PDB file of C-alpha atoms and ligand atoms in Angstrom:
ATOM      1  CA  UNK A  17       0.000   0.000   0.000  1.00  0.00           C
ATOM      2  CA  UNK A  18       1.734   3.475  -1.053  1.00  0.00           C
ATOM      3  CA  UNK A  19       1.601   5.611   2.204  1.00  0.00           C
ATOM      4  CA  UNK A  20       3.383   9.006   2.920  1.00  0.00           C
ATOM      5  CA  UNK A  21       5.881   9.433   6.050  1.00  0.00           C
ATOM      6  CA  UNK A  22       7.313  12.699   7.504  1.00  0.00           C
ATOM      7  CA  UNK A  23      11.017  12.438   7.864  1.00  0.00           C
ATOM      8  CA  UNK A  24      13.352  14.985   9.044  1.00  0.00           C
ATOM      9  CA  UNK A  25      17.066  15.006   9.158  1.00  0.00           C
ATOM     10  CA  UNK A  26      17.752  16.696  12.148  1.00  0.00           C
ATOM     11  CA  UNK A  27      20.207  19.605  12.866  1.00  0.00           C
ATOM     12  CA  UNK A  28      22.916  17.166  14.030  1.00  0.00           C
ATOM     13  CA  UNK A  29      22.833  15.377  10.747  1.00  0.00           C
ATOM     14  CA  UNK A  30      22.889  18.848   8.682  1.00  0.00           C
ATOM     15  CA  UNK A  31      25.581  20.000  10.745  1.00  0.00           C
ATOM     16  CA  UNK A  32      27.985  17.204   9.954  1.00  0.00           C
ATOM     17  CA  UNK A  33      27.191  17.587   6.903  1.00  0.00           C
ATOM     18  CA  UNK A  34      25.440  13.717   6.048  1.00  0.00           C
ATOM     19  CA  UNK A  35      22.287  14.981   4.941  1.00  0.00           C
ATOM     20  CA  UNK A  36      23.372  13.732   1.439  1.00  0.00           C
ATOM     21  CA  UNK A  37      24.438  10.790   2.311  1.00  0.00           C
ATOM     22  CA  UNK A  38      21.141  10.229   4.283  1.00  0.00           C
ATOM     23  CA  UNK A  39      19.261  11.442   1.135  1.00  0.00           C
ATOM     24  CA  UNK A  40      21.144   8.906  -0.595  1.00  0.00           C
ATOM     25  CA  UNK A  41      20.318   6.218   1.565  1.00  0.00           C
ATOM     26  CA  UNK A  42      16.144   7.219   1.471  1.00  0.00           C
ATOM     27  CA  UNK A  43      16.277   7.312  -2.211  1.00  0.00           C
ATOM     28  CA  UNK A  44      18.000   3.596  -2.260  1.00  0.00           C
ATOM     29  CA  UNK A  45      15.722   2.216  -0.024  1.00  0.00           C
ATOM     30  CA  UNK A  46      13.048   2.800  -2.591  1.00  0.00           C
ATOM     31  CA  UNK A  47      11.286   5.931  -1.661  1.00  0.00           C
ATOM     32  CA  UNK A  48      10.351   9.074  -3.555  1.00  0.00           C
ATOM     33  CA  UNK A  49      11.237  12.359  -2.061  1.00  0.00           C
ATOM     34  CA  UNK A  50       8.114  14.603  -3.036  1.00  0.00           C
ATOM     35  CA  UNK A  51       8.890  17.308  -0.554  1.00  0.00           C
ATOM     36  CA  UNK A  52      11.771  18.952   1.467  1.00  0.00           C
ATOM     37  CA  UNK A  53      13.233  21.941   2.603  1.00  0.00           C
ATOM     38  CA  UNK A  54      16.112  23.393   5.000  1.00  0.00           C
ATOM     39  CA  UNK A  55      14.285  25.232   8.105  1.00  0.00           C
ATOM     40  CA  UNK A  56      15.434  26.765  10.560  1.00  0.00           C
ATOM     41  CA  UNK A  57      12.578  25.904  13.615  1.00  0.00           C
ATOM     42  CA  UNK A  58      11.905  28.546  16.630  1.00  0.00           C
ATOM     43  CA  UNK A  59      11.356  27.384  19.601  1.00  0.00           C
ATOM     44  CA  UNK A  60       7.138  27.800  19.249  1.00  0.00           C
ATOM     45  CA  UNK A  61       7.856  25.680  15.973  1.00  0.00           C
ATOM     46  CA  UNK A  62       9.867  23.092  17.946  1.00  0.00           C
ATOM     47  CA  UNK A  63       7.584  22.910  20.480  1.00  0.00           C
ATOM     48  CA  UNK A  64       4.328  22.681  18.524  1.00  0.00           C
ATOM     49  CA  UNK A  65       5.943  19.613  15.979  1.00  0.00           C
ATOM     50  CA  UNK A  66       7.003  17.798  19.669  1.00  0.00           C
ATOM     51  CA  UNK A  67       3.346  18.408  21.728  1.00  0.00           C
ATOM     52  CA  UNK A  68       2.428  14.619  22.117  1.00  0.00           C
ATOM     53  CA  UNK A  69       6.106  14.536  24.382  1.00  0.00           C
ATOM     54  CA  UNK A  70       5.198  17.650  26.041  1.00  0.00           C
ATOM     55  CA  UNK A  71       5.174  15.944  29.522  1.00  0.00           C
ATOM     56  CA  UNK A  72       7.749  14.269  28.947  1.00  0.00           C
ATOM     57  CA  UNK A  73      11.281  14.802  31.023  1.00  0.00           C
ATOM     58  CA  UNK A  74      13.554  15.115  27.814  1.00  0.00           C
ATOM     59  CA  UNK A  75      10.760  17.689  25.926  1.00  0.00           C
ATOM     60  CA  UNK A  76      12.385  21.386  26.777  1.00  0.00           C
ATOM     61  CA  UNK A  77      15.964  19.968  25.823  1.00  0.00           C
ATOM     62  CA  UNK A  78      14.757  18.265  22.540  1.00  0.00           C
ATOM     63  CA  UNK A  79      12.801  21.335  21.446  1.00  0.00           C
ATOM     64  CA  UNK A  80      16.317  23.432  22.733  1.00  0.00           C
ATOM     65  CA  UNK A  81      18.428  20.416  20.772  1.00  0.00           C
ATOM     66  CA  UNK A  82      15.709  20.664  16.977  1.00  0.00           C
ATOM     67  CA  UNK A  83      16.384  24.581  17.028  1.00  0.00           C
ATOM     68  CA  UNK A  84      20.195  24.843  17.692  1.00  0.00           C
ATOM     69  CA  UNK A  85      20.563  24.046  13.357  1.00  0.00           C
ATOM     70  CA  UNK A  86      18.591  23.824  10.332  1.00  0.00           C
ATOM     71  CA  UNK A  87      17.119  20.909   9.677  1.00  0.00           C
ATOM     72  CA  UNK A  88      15.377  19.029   6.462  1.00  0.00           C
ATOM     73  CA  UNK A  89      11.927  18.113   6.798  1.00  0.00           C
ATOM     74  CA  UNK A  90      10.652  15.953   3.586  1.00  0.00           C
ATOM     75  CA  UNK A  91       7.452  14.027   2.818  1.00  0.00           C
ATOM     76  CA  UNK A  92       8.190  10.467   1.983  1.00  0.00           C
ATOM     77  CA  UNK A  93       6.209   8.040  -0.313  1.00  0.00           C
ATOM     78  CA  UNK A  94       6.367   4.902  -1.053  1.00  0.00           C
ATOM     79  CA  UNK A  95       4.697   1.027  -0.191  1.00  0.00           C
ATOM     80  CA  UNK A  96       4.635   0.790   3.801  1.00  0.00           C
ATOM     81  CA  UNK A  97       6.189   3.617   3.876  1.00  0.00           C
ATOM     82  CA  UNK A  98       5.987   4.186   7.462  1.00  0.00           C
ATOM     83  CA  UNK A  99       6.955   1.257   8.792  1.00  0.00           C
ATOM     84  CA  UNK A 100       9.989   0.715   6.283  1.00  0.00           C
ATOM     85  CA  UNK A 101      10.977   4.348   7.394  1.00  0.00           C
ATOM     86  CA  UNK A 102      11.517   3.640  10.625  1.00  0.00           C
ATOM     87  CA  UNK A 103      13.069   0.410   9.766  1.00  0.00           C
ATOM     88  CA  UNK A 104      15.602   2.306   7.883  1.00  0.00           C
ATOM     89  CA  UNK A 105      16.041   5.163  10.846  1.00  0.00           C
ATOM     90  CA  UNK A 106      16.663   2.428  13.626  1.00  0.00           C
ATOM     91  CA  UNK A 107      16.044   2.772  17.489  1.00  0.00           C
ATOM     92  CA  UNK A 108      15.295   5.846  18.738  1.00  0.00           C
ATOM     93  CA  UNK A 109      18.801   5.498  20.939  1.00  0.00           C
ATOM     94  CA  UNK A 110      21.977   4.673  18.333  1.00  0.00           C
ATOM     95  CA  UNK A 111      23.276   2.455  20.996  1.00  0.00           C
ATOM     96  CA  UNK A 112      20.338  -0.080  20.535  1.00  0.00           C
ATOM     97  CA  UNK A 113      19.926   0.552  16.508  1.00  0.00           C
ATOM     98  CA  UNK A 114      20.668  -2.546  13.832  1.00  0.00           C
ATOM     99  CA  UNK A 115      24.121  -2.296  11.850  1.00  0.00           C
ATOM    100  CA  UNK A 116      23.084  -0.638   8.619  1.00  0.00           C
ATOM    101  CA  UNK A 117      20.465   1.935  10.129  1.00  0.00           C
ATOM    102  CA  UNK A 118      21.077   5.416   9.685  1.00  0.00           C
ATOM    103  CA  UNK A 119      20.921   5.919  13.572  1.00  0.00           C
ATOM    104  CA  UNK A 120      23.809   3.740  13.673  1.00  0.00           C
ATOM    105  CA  UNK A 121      25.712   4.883  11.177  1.00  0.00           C
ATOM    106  CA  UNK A 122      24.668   8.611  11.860  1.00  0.00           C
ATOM    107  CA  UNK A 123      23.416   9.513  15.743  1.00  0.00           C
ATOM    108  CA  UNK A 124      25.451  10.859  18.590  1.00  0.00           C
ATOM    109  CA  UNK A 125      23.297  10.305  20.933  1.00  0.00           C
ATOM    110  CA  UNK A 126      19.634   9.504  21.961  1.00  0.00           C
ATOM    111  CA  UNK A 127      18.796  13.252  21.602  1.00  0.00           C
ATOM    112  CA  UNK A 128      20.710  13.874  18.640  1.00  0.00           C
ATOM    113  CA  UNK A 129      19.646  10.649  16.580  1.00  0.00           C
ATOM    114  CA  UNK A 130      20.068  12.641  13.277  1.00  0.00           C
ATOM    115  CA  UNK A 131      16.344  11.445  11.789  1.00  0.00           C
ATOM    116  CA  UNK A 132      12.526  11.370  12.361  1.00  0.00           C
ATOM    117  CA  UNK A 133       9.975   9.337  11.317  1.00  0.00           C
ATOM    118  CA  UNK A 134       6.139   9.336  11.743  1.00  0.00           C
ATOM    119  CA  UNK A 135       5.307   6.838  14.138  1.00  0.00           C
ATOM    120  CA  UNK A 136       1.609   5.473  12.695  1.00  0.00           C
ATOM    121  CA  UNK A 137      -1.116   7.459   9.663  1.00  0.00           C
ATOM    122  CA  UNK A 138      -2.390   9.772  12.219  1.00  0.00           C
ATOM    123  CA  UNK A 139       0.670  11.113  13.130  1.00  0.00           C
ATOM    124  CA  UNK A 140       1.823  11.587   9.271  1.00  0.00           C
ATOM    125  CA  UNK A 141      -1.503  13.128   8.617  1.00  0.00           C
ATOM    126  CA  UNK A 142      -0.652  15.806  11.451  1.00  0.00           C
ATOM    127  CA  UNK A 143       3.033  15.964  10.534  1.00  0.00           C
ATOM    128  CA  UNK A 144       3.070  16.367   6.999  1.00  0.00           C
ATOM    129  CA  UNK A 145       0.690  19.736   6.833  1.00  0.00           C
ATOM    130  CA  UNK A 146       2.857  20.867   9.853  1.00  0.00           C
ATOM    131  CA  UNK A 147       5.815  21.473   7.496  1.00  0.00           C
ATOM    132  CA  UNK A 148       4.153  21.216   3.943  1.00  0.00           C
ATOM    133  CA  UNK A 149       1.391  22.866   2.149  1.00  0.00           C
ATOM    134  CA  UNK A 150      -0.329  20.974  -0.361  1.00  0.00           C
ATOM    135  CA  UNK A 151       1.358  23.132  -2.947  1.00  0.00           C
ATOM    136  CA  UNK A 152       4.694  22.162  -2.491  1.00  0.00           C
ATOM    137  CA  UNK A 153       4.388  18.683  -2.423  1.00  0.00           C
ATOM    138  CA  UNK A 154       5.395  17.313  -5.673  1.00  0.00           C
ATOM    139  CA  UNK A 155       3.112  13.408  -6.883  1.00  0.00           C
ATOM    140  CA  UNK A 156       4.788  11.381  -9.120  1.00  0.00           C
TER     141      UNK A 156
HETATM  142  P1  ADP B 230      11.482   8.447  17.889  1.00  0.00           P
HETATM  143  O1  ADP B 230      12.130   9.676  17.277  1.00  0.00           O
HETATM  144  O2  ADP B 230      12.338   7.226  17.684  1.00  0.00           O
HETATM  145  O3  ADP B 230      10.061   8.253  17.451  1.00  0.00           O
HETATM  146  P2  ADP B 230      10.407   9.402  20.420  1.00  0.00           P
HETATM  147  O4  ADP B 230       9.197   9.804  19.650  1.00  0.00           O
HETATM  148  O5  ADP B 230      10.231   8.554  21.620  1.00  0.00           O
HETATM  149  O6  ADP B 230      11.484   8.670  19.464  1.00  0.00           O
HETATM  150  O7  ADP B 230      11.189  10.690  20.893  1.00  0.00           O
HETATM  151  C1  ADP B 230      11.280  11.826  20.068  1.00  0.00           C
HETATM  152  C2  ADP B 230      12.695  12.324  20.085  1.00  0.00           C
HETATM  153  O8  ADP B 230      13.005  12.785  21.411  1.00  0.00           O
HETATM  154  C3  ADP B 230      13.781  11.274  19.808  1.00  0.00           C
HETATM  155  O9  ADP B 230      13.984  11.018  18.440  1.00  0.00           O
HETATM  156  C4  ADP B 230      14.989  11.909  20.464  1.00  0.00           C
HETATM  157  O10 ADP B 230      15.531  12.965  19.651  1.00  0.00           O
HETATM  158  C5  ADP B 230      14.368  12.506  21.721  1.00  0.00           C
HETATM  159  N1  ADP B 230      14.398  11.596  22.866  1.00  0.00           N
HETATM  160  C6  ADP B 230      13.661  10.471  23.043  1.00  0.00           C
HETATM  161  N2  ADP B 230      13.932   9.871  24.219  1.00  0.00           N
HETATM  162  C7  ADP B 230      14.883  10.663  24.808  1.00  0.00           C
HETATM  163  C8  ADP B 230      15.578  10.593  26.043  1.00  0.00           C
HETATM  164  N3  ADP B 230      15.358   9.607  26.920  1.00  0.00           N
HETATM  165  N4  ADP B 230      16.473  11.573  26.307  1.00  0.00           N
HETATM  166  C9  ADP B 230      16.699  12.592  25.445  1.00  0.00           C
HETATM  167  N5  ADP B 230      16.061  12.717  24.264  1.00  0.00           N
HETATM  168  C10 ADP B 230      15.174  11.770  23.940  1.00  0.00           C
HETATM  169 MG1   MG B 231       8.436   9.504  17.763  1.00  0.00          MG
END
């Protein structure tokens, strides 16, 4: 089933400069990129994309950690797209994440795991308008 994902390669990633290698890596693994952009978030932004962690002990640091850098949101397609995703991002912290992941490959840390991923539909369907108007995403 063809499904859309919001990833984002996070200011850590950009910063080291592997945002083209991650690219790389999303466009191997079989998805099309119809959307992206460099964006530098403010802290409302930050805060507003992270509101289901909001209670959560590590929330004012991430939202600190997603604004120190631009980032590169994009709107991935492609079958299970989701799920394959995250498959290809690997656990949330690097030290737990499959050889070949990009979190392996890529993270520094827990915080700074270099890539998002939409977790299940409902969260895409909230994600990708967060970043994207209809406009700029590109079907093919
Ligand atoms: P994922 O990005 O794998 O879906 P979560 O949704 O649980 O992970 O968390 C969102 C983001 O918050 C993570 O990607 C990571 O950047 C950060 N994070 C998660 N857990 C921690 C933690 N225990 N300490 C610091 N940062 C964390
Ligand atoms: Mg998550």
């Amino acid at each position: 089933m063809k499904q859309r994902t919001l990833a984002i390669i996070k200011p850590d990633a950009v910063a080291k400069g592997v945002a083209g290698k991650i690219m790389a890596r999303i466009e191997e693994g079989g998805f099309t990129i119809l959307a992206a952009k460099l964006i530098h978030m403010t802290d409302a932004q930050a805060r507003g994309f992270y509101i289901v962690h909001k209670d959560k002990p590590f929330y004012a640091s991430l939202c600190s950690f997603m604004t120190q850098g631009p980032c590169i949101p994009m709107v991935l397609e492609g079958d299970n797209a989701i799920a394959r995703w995250r498959d290809l991002m690997g656990a949330t912290n690097p030290a737990n994440a499959a050889a070949g992941t990009i979190r392996k490959d890529f993270a520094s840390s827990i915080e700074a795991n270099a890539v998002h991923g939409s977790d299940a539909p409902e969260t895409a369907a909230f994600e990708i308008p967060y970043f994207f108007a209809s406009l700029e995403i590109h079907p093919r």
